[in-house]
Coordinates of C-alpha atoms and ligand atoms in Angstrom, one line a residue:
X989 CA 0.0 0.0 0.0
X990 CA 1.2 3.5 -0.8
X991 CA 1.6 6.2 1.9
X992 CA -1.0 8.9 1.6
X993 CA 1.6 11.5 2.7
X994 CA 0.9 15.1 3.6
X995 CA -1.1 17.4 1.5
X996 CA 1.9 18.7 -0.3
X997 CA 1.7 21.9 -2.4
X998 CA 2.3 20.0 -5.6
X999 CA -1.1 18.3 -5.3
X1000 CA -3.0 21.3 -6.6
X1001 CA -2.8 24.8 -5.0
X1002 CA -6.6 25.3 -4.8
X1003 CA -6.5 28.2 -2.3
X1004 CA -4.3 30.2 -4.6
X1005 CA -5.9 29.2 -7.9
X1006 CA -9.5 29.8 -6.8
X1007 CA -8.7 32.7 -4.4
X1008 CA -11.4 35.0 -5.8
X1009 CA -14.3 32.6 -4.9
X1010 CA -16.1 29.6 -6.2
X1011 CA -18.6 31.4 -8.4
X1012 CA -18.0 32.4 -12.0
X1013 CA -20.4 35.0 -13.4
X1014 CA -20.2 37.1 -16.6
X1015 CA -16.6 36.0 -17.3
X1016 CA -15.2 36.7 -13.8
X1017 CA -14.7 34.8 -10.6
X1018 CA -16.9 35.9 -7.7
X1019 CA -17.7 35.1 -4.1
X1020 CA -21.0 33.6 -3.0
X1021 CA -23.3 35.8 -0.9
X1022 CA -25.4 33.1 0.9
X1023 CA -23.5 33.9 4.1
X1024 CA -22.4 30.3 4.5
X1025 CA -19.1 28.7 3.6
X1026 CA -18.1 25.3 2.5
X1027 CA -14.8 23.5 2.8
X1028 CA -13.4 21.1 0.1
X1029 CA -11.7 18.2 1.8
X1030 CA -9.0 16.0 0.2
X1031 CA -10.6 12.5 0.8
X1032 CA -7.2 10.9 0.7
X1033 CA -6.0 12.7 3.8
X1034 CA -9.0 14.2 5.4
X1035 CA -7.3 17.6 5.2
X1036 CA -9.2 20.9 4.3
X1037 CA -7.9 22.2 1.0
X1038 CA -10.2 25.0 0.0
X1039 CA -12.9 27.0 1.8
X1040 CA -15.3 29.2 -0.1
X1041 CA -18.5 31.2 0.2
X1042 CA -21.6 29.2 -1.0
X1043 CA -23.9 30.7 -3.6
X1044 CA -27.3 31.8 -2.6
X1045 CA -30.4 32.8 -4.5
X1046 CA -29.0 36.3 -5.4
X1047 CA -25.9 34.7 -6.9
X1048 CA -28.0 32.4 -9.0
X1049 CA -30.1 35.4 -10.1
X1050 CA -26.9 37.3 -11.2
X1051 CA -25.6 34.3 -13.1
X1052 CA -29.0 33.8 -14.9
X1053 CA -29.1 37.5 -15.7
X1054 CA -25.6 37.3 -17.2
X1055 CA -26.5 34.2 -19.2
X1056 CA -29.7 36.0 -20.5
X1057 CA -27.7 39.0 -21.5
X1058 CA -25.2 36.9 -23.4
X1059 CA -27.8 34.8 -25.1
X1060 CA -28.7 37.2 -28.0
X1061 CA -25.2 37.6 -29.2
X1062 CA -24.2 33.9 -28.8
X1063 CA -27.3 32.6 -30.3
X1064 CA -26.8 35.1 -33.2
X1065 CA -23.3 34.0 -33.9
X1066 CA -22.9 31.8 -36.9
X1067 CA -22.2 28.1 -36.3
X1068 CA -18.8 28.6 -37.7
X1069 CA -18.0 31.4 -35.2
X1070 CA -19.2 29.2 -32.3
X1071 CA -17.2 26.3 -33.6
X1072 CA -14.0 28.4 -33.9
X1073 CA -14.4 29.6 -30.3
X1074 CA -15.0 26.1 -29.1
X1075 CA -12.0 24.7 -30.9
X1076 CA -9.9 27.3 -29.1
X1077 CA -11.6 26.3 -25.8
X1078 CA -10.5 22.6 -26.4
X1079 CA -6.9 23.9 -27.1
X1080 CA -6.8 25.9 -23.9
X1081 CA -8.0 23.0 -21.8
X1082 CA -5.4 20.8 -23.5
X1083 CA -2.6 23.2 -22.6
X1084 CA -3.8 23.1 -19.0
X1085 CA -4.4 19.4 -18.9
X1086 CA -2.1 18.7 -16.0
X1087 CA -3.8 21.4 -13.8
X1088 CA -7.2 19.9 -14.5
X1089 CA -5.9 16.4 -13.7
X1090 CA -4.4 17.5 -10.4
X1091 CA -7.4 19.5 -9.3
X1092 CA -9.8 16.6 -10.2
X1093 CA -7.6 14.1 -8.2
X1094 CA -7.4 16.4 -5.3
X1095 CA -11.1 17.0 -4.8
X1096 CA -12.3 13.5 -5.8
X1097 CA -9.4 11.3 -4.6
X1098 CA -9.1 9.8 -8.1
X1099 CA -5.7 8.2 -8.9
X1100 CA -3.8 10.7 -11.0
X1101 CA -3.5 8.1 -13.8
X1102 CA -7.4 8.0 -14.1
X1103 CA -7.7 11.8 -14.2
X1104 CA -4.8 12.1 -16.7
X1105 CA -5.9 9.2 -19.0
X1106 CA -9.7 9.3 -18.7
X1107 CA -11.3 12.4 -17.2
X1108 CA -9.2 15.1 -18.8
X1109 CA -8.6 13.7 -22.3
X1110 CA -12.3 12.6 -22.4
X1111 CA -13.4 16.1 -21.6
X1112 CA -11.1 17.7 -24.2
X1113 CA -12.4 15.2 -26.8
X1114 CA -15.9 16.2 -25.8
X1115 CA -15.2 19.9 -26.3
X1116 CA -13.6 19.1 -29.7
X1117 CA -16.5 16.9 -30.8
X1118 CA -19.1 19.6 -30.0
X1119 CA -16.9 22.2 -31.7
X1120 CA -17.3 20.2 -34.8
X1121 CA -20.9 19.3 -34.2
X1122 CA -21.8 23.0 -34.0
X1123 CA -21.6 23.2 -37.8
X1124 CA -23.6 20.0 -38.3
X1125 CA -27.1 20.5 -37.1
X1126 CA -29.3 18.6 -39.6
X1127 CA -33.0 18.7 -40.3
X1128 CA -35.7 17.9 -42.7
X1129 CA -35.6 19.5 -46.2
X1130 CA -38.1 22.2 -47.0
X1131 CA -41.1 21.0 -48.9
X1132 CA -44.7 21.7 -50.1
X1133 CA -46.4 19.3 -47.8
X1134 CA -49.9 21.0 -48.0
X1135 CA -49.5 21.8 -51.7
X1136 CA -50.1 25.5 -51.1
X1137 CA -47.3 26.2 -48.7
X1138 CA -43.6 25.7 -48.3
X1139 CA -42.7 24.3 -44.9
X1140 CA -39.3 24.3 -43.4
X1141 CA -37.9 23.6 -39.9
X1142 CA -35.6 26.0 -38.0
X1143 CA -33.6 24.3 -35.2
X1144 CA -33.1 27.0 -32.6
X1145 CA -31.4 27.3 -29.2
X1146 CA -33.7 27.2 -26.2
X1147 CA -32.2 30.0 -24.1
X1148 CA -30.6 29.9 -20.7
X1149 CA -29.9 26.3 -19.6
X1150 CA -29.6 25.6 -15.9
X1151 CA -27.4 22.5 -15.3
X1152 CA -26.8 20.6 -12.1
X1153 CA -23.9 18.1 -11.9
X1154 CA -22.7 15.4 -9.4
X1155 CA -19.3 14.9 -7.8
X1156 CA -18.2 11.6 -9.3
X1157 CA -16.8 13.0 -12.6
X1158 CA -17.0 16.7 -12.0
X1159 CA -15.0 17.8 -15.1
X1160 CA -16.6 15.3 -17.5
X1161 CA -20.1 16.0 -16.2
X1162 CA -19.5 19.8 -16.5
X1163 CA -18.3 19.2 -20.1
X1164 CA -21.2 16.9 -21.0
X1165 CA -23.6 19.6 -19.7
X1166 CA -22.0 22.7 -21.1
X1167 CA -20.7 21.7 -24.5
X1168 CA -23.8 20.5 -26.4
X1169 CA -25.7 23.5 -24.9
X1170 CA -23.4 26.2 -26.1
X1171 CA -22.7 24.5 -29.4
X1172 CA -26.3 24.9 -30.2
X1173 CA -26.3 28.6 -29.2
X1174 CA -27.6 28.4 -25.6
X1175 CA -26.0 30.0 -22.6
X1176 CA -25.4 28.0 -19.4
X1177 CA -25.5 28.3 -15.6
X1178 CA -23.9 25.2 -14.1
X1179 CA -24.2 24.2 -10.5
X1180 CA -21.4 21.7 -9.6
X1181 CA -21.7 19.6 -6.5
X1182 CA -20.5 21.7 -3.6
X1183 CA -17.8 19.2 -2.6
X1184 CA -16.1 19.3 -6.1
X1185 CA -16.2 22.8 -7.6
X1186 CA -12.5 23.1 -8.7
X1187 CA -12.5 21.8 -12.2
X1188 CA -15.8 23.4 -13.2
X1189 CA -14.2 26.8 -12.2
X1190 CA -11.1 26.0 -14.2
X1191 CA -13.3 25.0 -17.2
X1192 CA -15.2 28.3 -17.1
X1193 CA -12.0 30.2 -16.8
X1194 CA -10.6 28.3 -19.9
X1195 CA -13.8 29.1 -21.8
X1196 CA -13.3 32.8 -21.1
X1197 CA -9.6 32.7 -21.9
X1198 CA -10.4 31.0 -25.2
X1199 CA -12.6 33.9 -26.2
X1200 CA -16.1 32.5 -25.5
X1201 CA -18.0 35.6 -24.6
X1202 CA -18.7 36.6 -21.0
X1203 CA -21.9 35.2 -19.7
X1204 CA -22.0 32.2 -22.0
X1205 CA -20.6 29.8 -19.3
X1206 CA -21.4 30.7 -15.7
X1207 CA -20.8 28.6 -12.5
X1208 CA -22.8 28.9 -9.2
X1209 CA -21.4 26.7 -6.4
X1210 CA -24.0 26.2 -3.7
X1211 CA -26.0 23.5 -2.1
X1212 CA -28.7 21.5 -3.9
X1213 CA -31.7 22.7 -1.9
X1214 CA -30.7 26.3 -2.0
X1215 CA -28.8 27.2 -5.2
X1216 CA -29.8 24.1 -7.1
X1217 CA -33.6 24.4 -6.6
X1218 CA -33.5 28.2 -7.2
X1219 CA -31.8 27.5 -10.5
X1220 CA -34.1 24.7 -11.5
X1221 CA -37.2 26.8 -10.6
X1222 CA -36.0 30.0 -12.1
X1223 CA -38.5 31.6 -14.6
X1224 CA -35.7 32.8 -16.8
X1225 CA -34.1 29.4 -17.2
X1226 CA -35.6 27.7 -20.2
X1227 CA -34.2 24.2 -19.7
X1228 CA -32.9 22.1 -16.8
X1229 CA -30.3 19.5 -17.4
X1230 CA -29.6 17.4 -14.3
X1231 CA -27.1 14.6 -13.6
X1232 CA -27.3 12.9 -10.2
X1233 CA -29.3 10.4 -8.2
X1234 CA -32.7 9.2 -9.0
X1235 CA -34.1 10.6 -5.7
X1236 CA -32.9 14.1 -6.4
X1237 CA -33.9 13.8 -10.1
X1238 CA -37.5 13.3 -9.0
X1239 CA -37.4 16.4 -6.9
X1240 CA -35.8 18.4 -9.8
X1241 CA -38.5 17.2 -12.2
X1242 CA -41.2 18.3 -9.7
X1243 CA -39.6 21.8 -9.2
X1244 CA -39.0 22.3 -13.0
X1245 CA -42.7 21.4 -13.6
X1246 CA -43.6 24.7 -11.9
X1247 CA -42.2 26.7 -14.8
X1248 CA -42.9 24.0 -17.5
X1249 CA -39.4 23.8 -18.8
X1250 CA -37.6 21.1 -20.7
X1251 CA -36.0 18.6 -18.4
X1252 CA -33.1 16.3 -19.2
X1253 CA -32.4 13.8 -16.4
X1254 CA -29.3 11.5 -16.2
X1255 CA -29.8 9.5 -13.1
X1256 CA -28.6 6.5 -11.1
X1257 CA -27.6 3.1 -12.3
X1258 CA -27.2 -0.5 -11.2
X1259 CA -25.5 -2.1 -14.2
X1260 CA -25.8 -5.9 -14.6
X1261 CA -22.8 -7.8 -16.0
X1262 CA -24.1 -11.1 -17.5
X1263 CA -21.6 -13.9 -18.1
X1264 CA -22.9 -16.8 -20.2
X1265 CA -21.2 -20.2 -19.9
X1266 CA -19.3 -20.0 -23.2
X1267 CA -17.7 -16.6 -22.2
X1268 CA -13.9 -16.1 -22.1
X1269 CA -13.5 -16.4 -18.4
X1270 CA -10.3 -14.5 -18.3
X1271 CA -11.8 -11.5 -20.1
X1272 CA -14.9 -11.6 -17.9
X1273 CA -12.9 -11.6 -14.7
X1274 CA -10.6 -8.7 -15.8
X1275 CA -13.7 -6.8 -17.1
X1276 CA -15.6 -7.3 -13.9
X1277 CA -12.8 -6.0 -11.7
X1278 CA -12.1 -3.0 -13.9
X1279 CA -15.8 -2.3 -14.5
X1280 CA -16.6 -2.5 -10.8
X1281 CA -13.7 -0.6 -9.4
X1282 CA -13.2 2.3 -11.9
X1283 CA -13.4 5.6 -10.0
X1284 CA -13.6 3.5 -6.8
X1285 CA -17.0 2.2 -8.0
X1286 CA -18.5 5.8 -8.1
X1287 CA -19.5 5.5 -11.7
X1288 CA -23.2 5.4 -12.7
X1289 CA -22.4 2.7 -15.3
X1290 CA -20.1 0.6 -13.0
X1291 CA -20.6 -3.2 -13.0
X1292 CA -22.5 -3.8 -9.8
X1293 CA -24.3 -7.1 -10.3
X1294 CA -22.5 -9.9 -12.0
X1295 CA -24.8 -12.8 -13.0
X1296 CA -22.7 -15.8 -14.0
X1297 CA -24.1 -18.9 -15.6
X1298 CA -23.6 -21.9 -13.2
X1299 CA -20.8 -23.8 -15.0
X1300 CA -18.5 -20.7 -14.6
X1301 CA -19.9 -19.4 -11.3
X1302 CA -17.4 -20.9 -8.8
X1303 CA -14.3 -20.1 -10.9
X1304 CA -15.6 -16.6 -11.6
X1305 CA -16.0 -15.8 -7.9
X1306 CA -12.7 -17.2 -6.9
X1307 CA -10.7 -15.5 -9.6
X1308 CA -12.5 -12.1 -9.4
X1309 CA -11.9 -12.0 -5.6
X1310 CA -8.3 -12.9 -6.1
X1311 CA -7.8 -10.2 -8.8
X1312 CA -9.5 -7.6 -6.6
X1313 CA -7.0 -8.4 -3.8
X1314 CA -4.1 -7.4 -6.1
X1315 CA -5.5 -3.9 -6.7
X1316 CA -3.2 -1.4 -5.0
X1317 CA -5.0 1.2 -2.8
X1318 CA -3.1 4.3 -2.1
X1319 CA -2.6 8.0 -2.4
X1320 CA -4.1 9.3 -5.6
X1321 CA -0.9 11.3 -6.3
X1322 CA 1.5 8.4 -5.7
X1323 CA 2.9 6.4 -8.7
X1324 CA 1.6 2.9 -8.6
X1325 CA -1.8 3.6 -7.0
X1326 CA -4.6 1.8 -8.7
X1327 CA -7.5 2.8 -6.5
X1328 CA -8.1 6.0 -4.5
X1329 CA -10.5 6.7 -1.6
X1330 CA -14.1 7.3 -2.0
X1331 CA -15.1 11.0 -2.5
X1332 CA -15.7 11.6 1.2
X1333 CA -15.8 9.9 4.5
X1334 CA -19.6 10.2 4.5
X1335 CA -19.7 8.3 1.2
X1336 CA -17.3 5.6 2.6
X1337 CA -19.6 5.2 5.6
X1338 CA -22.6 4.9 3.4
X1339 CA -21.0 2.1 1.4
X1340 CA -19.9 0.3 4.5
X1341 CA -23.5 0.5 5.8
X1342 CA -24.7 -1.3 2.7
X1343 CA -22.1 -4.0 3.1
X1344 CA -22.7 -4.4 6.9
X1345 CA -26.4 -4.7 6.5
X1346 CA -25.9 -7.4 3.7
X1347 CA -23.9 -9.6 6.1
X1348 CA -27.2 -10.8 7.7
X1349 CA -28.1 -12.7 4.5
X1350 CA -25.0 -12.8 2.2
X1351 CA -21.3 -13.7 2.3
X1352 CA -18.6 -11.1 2.0
X1353 CA -15.9 -13.0 0.1
X1354 CA -13.3 -10.3 0.1
X1355 CA -13.0 -6.7 1.3
X1356 CA -15.9 -5.4 3.4
X1357 CA -13.9 -3.0 5.5
X1358 CA -11.8 0.2 5.5
X1359 CA -8.1 -0.7 5.2
X1360 CA -6.9 1.3 8.3
X1361 CA -3.1 1.5 8.9
X1362 CA -1.4 4.1 6.7
X1363 CA -4.6 4.8 4.9
X1364 CA -6.8 5.3 8.0
X1365 CA -7.1 9.0 7.7
X1366 CA -8.5 8.8 4.2
X1367 CA -12.0 7.7 3.0
X1368 CA -10.7 4.3 1.7
X1369 CA -12.6 1.1 1.4
X1370 CA -11.3 -2.3 0.2
X1371 CA -12.6 -3.7 -3.0
X1372 CA -15.5 -5.9 -2.0
X1373 CA -17.1 -9.0 -3.5
X1374 CA -20.4 -10.3 -2.1
X1375 CA -22.2 -13.6 -2.9
X1376 CA -25.4 -15.2 -1.8
X1377 CA -27.5 -12.0 -1.6
X1378 CA -31.2 -12.5 -2.5
X1379 CA -32.2 -10.8 -5.8
X1380 CA -34.7 -8.6 -3.9
X1381 CA -32.1 -7.5 -1.2
X1382 CA -30.8 -4.0 -0.9
X1383 CA -27.3 -4.7 -2.2
X1384 CA -28.7 -6.1 -5.4
X1385 CA -31.4 -3.5 -5.9
X1386 CA -30.0 -0.2 -4.7
X1387 CA -27.2 2.0 -6.1
X1388 CA -24.3 1.6 -3.6
X1389 CA -21.8 3.8 -5.5
X1390 CA -18.6 2.3 -4.1
X1391 CA -16.1 -0.6 -4.9
X1392 CA -18.6 -3.3 -4.3
X1393 CA -19.6 -6.1 -6.7
X1394 CA -22.4 -8.6 -6.0
X1395 CA -22.0 -11.9 -7.8
X1396 CA -25.0 -14.3 -8.3
X1397 CA -25.4 -17.5 -10.3
X1398 CA -28.1 -18.2 -13.0
X1399 CA -29.4 -21.2 -14.9
X1400 CA -30.9 -20.6 -18.3
X1401 CA -30.3 -17.7 -20.6
X1402 CA -33.9 -16.6 -20.0
X1403 CA -33.2 -16.4 -16.3
X1404 CA -29.9 -14.4 -16.8
X1405 CA -31.7 -11.8 -18.9
X1406 CA -34.7 -11.6 -16.6
X1407 CA -32.4 -11.0 -13.6
X1408 CA -30.4 -8.3 -15.5
X1409 CA -33.7 -6.5 -16.0
X1410 CA -34.9 -6.9 -12.5
X1411 CA -34.1 -3.5 -10.9
X1412 CA -35.7 -0.1 -11.3
X1413 CA -32.6 1.2 -13.2
X1414 CA -31.7 0.9 -16.8
X1415 CA -28.5 2.9 -17.5
X1416 CA -26.0 0.4 -18.7
X1417 CA -25.3 -3.4 -18.9
X1418 CA -22.8 -5.8 -20.4
X1419 CA -23.1 -9.4 -21.8
X1420 CA -20.2 -11.8 -22.1
X1421 CA -20.2 -14.7 -24.5
X1422 CA -18.5 -16.0 -27.7
X1423 CA -21.9 -16.7 -29.3
X1424 CA -23.3 -13.8 -31.4
X1425 CA -26.8 -15.0 -31.0
X1426 CA -26.6 -14.9 -27.2
X1427 CA -24.9 -11.4 -27.2
X1428 CA -27.4 -10.2 -29.8
X1429 CA -30.3 -11.3 -27.7
X1430 CA -28.8 -9.6 -24.7
X1431 CA -28.4 -6.4 -26.6
X1432 CA -32.0 -6.5 -27.8
X1433 CA -33.6 -7.6 -24.5
X1434 CA -31.7 -5.9 -21.7
X1435 CA -33.5 -2.6 -21.1
X1436 CA -30.7 -0.1 -20.7
X1437 CA -29.4 2.9 -22.6
X1438 CA -26.1 1.1 -23.3
X1439 CA -25.3 -2.6 -23.6
X1440 CA -21.6 -3.5 -24.0
X1441 CA -20.6 -6.9 -25.5
X1442 CA -17.5 -8.5 -24.0
X1443 CA -16.5 -5.2 -22.4
X1444 CA -17.9 -2.8 -19.8
X1445 CA -17.3 1.0 -19.3
X1446 CA -15.8 2.5 -22.5
X1447 CA -17.6 5.6 -23.8
X1448 CA -17.1 7.8 -26.9
X1449 CA -18.2 11.3 -27.6
X1450 CA -19.9 10.3 -30.9
X1451 CA -22.3 7.9 -29.1
X1452 CA -25.3 8.7 -26.8
X1453 CA -25.2 8.1 -23.1
X1454 CA -28.4 8.1 -21.1
X1455 CA -30.8 5.9 -19.3
X1456 CA -34.0 3.8 -19.6
X1457 CA -36.5 3.4 -16.7
X1458 CA -35.5 5.1 -13.4
X1459 CA -32.1 6.0 -14.9
X1460 CA -33.7 9.0 -16.5
X1461 CA -34.5 10.4 -19.9
X1462 CA -32.5 12.3 -22.5
X1463 CA -29.0 11.7 -23.8
X1464 CA -25.6 13.1 -23.0
X1465 CA -22.7 13.3 -25.6
X1466 CA -23.3 12.6 -29.4
X1467 CA -25.4 14.4 -31.9
X1468 CA -28.5 13.2 -30.0
X1469 CA -27.7 15.3 -27.0
X1470 CA -26.9 18.3 -29.2
X1471 CA -30.5 18.0 -30.6
X1472 CA -31.9 18.0 -27.1
X1473 CA -30.5 21.5 -26.5
X1474 CA -32.4 22.9 -29.5
X1475 CA -36.1 23.4 -30.2
X1476 CA -37.8 23.0 -33.5
X1477 CA -39.8 25.7 -35.2
X1478 CA -42.0 25.0 -38.2
X1479 CA -42.1 27.9 -40.6
X1480 CA -44.9 27.6 -43.1
X1481 CA -45.1 30.2 -46.0
X1482 CA -48.2 30.6 -48.3
X1483 CA -47.3 30.1 -51.9
X1484 CA -50.7 31.1 -53.5
X1485 CA -50.8 34.9 -52.8
X1486 CA -54.6 34.5 -52.6
X1487 CA -56.5 36.8 -50.2
X1488 CA -59.1 34.1 -49.7
X1489 CA -57.4 30.8 -49.2
X1490 CA -59.3 27.6 -50.0
X1491 CA -59.4 26.5 -46.4
X1492 CA -61.2 29.7 -45.3
X1493 CA -64.5 28.1 -46.6
X1494 CA -64.5 26.0 -43.4
X1495 CA -64.9 29.3 -41.4
X1496 CA -66.9 31.7 -43.5
X1497 CA -68.9 29.9 -46.1
X1498 CA -68.1 27.9 -49.2
X1499 CA -69.1 30.4 -51.9
Ligands
NAD1291 P1 -27.0 13.9 -6.0 O1 -28.3 13.6 -6.7 O2 -27.0 13.8 -4.5 O3 -26.6 15.4 -6.4 C1 -26.4 15.8 -7.7 C2 -26.4 17.3 -7.8 O4 -27.7 17.7 -7.4 C3 -25.5 18.0 -6.8 O5 -24.9 19.1 -7.5 C4 -26.4 18.4 -5.7 O6 -25.9 19.6 -5.0 C5 -27.7 18.7 -6.5 N1 -28.9 18.7 -5.7 C6 -29.2 18.1 -4.6 N2 -30.4 18.4 -4.2 C7 -31.0 19.2 -5.1 C8 -32.2 19.8 -5.2 N3 -33.2 19.7 -4.3 N4 -32.4 20.6 -6.3 C9 -31.5 20.8 -7.2 N5 -30.2 20.2 -7.1 C10 -30.0 19.4 -6.1 O7 -25.9 13.0 -6.7 P2 -24.4 12.8 -6.3 O8 -24.4 12.1 -5.0 O9 -23.7 14.1 -6.4 O10 -23.9 11.9 -7.5 C11 -24.1 10.6 -7.6 C12 -25.3 10.2 -8.4 O11 -25.2 10.7 -9.7 C13 -25.4 8.7 -8.6 O12 -26.8 8.4 -8.4 C14 -25.0 8.5 -10.0 O13 -25.5 7.3 -10.6 C15 -25.5 9.7 -10.7 N6 -24.8 9.9 -11.9 C16 -25.5 9.7 -13.1 C17 -24.9 9.8 -14.3 C18 -25.6 9.6 -15.6 O14 -25.0 9.9 -16.6 N7 -26.7 9.0 -15.6 C19 -23.5 10.3 -14.3 C20 -22.9 10.5 -13.1 C21 -23.5 10.4 -11.9

């Protein structure tokens, strides 16, 4: 195990770099005016690394006003102009990649290799993708559908988008929310999770430095019930885009209904990992450990329920537990660390609670405790594998959001697919087999927004990400998400030049 070490200055100098506050409004950093402060804690050490003033309703109002003011000019820019600015934005983030990686690892406890090789390049790719997509909104061709008129469709931006993001991938979630919205000509007010504001602030700063006009990207960092709800319910916010838990998503949808705005919800997940008896066992074991432990299991698509067909079940459990035990927990900034802490001590205790309650009816094969020793001050939890849990039990049904994999056996293919579908969630799933008919069936019949075949986790900017069932509605990334940040207008022009149109007879006589 690696030593967590002291919070050395080389981690990321958050106090210095975000000295002017954790709000970003109209192109400038600002302090929150709620009268309350919040402290960002390094989950690897438990040390305070940045204290800031939380946003209140007035700060949200100021950010929404700035976004409204910027909307006319930004929406009126040509797609080419928006695209150019966004390409520069991608370049500025790429120049500052190491800063982004360190800030993300500091506030989340992610191993630096994950921030450097996944979060940051993924976000840069996302900005570059939407910079290109800005010039490629497509629509139906104009036509004479009534015979007497020419119809065409205008795809227009919606206005100010109020976005709310979670703490597990703060940079990527900010990118997924901001980029499709501004590519389409909207302006954005983003509320990051209060525990992880640093990379959203760096992102807004990079947008401004790249020449994206002031007010197009604004950040308000406050609590969910105060700043979040005020943003969601704001009458000048035309669309709410939320990523977070299903419970909060329900509340967000209810608040947004008060002003009848468009709502985009990316919610929780409980991804099944279905291993058929002809699968490559090596590949499935490696895939299960990587898919369950990425980001310390705090991933909405993480593999959480492995269903393994009986002939492979015993070997899968034994080998997966053995591989989990080789994963090196340690300080996120130390070379050689595979797995960091959870995002907070509260999240670690929540995960431990799920595992402890499961002991009454299930077996903890490996893990199931905090490591202690040199890592005791951090929010660490050992990779955990559970067997024997009933299908209707909490660890099988609820989102744990930690490094915990439940493994259960199944008999027939029908049973495996039925079990995979048997939770309220439907965000992602994977199927493991060498038989294309089996994997094809799994792809068709598992009700989830993404089904991987013989892999679990990879994402690409070109493809949509979003849930079925209680995992939400709407898509992030891809041209599909771009379209969600636009509204369609039908423009219908009379071609006859007649004062009395034929259809008027239905209103004032048929002479
Ligand atoms: P959360 O729901 O607790 O919080 C998400 C955000 O909502 C935070 O910014 C929070 O401050 C804010 N919030 C809380 N209460 C609010 C309210 N009443 N009104 C408005 N905003 C409010 O989620 P979390 O714990 O930060 O993140 C983990 C969750 O996010 C998991 O359920 C995970 O599956 C989900 N997630 C989903 C996706 C996806 O793409 N579907 C991606 C990442 C995370």
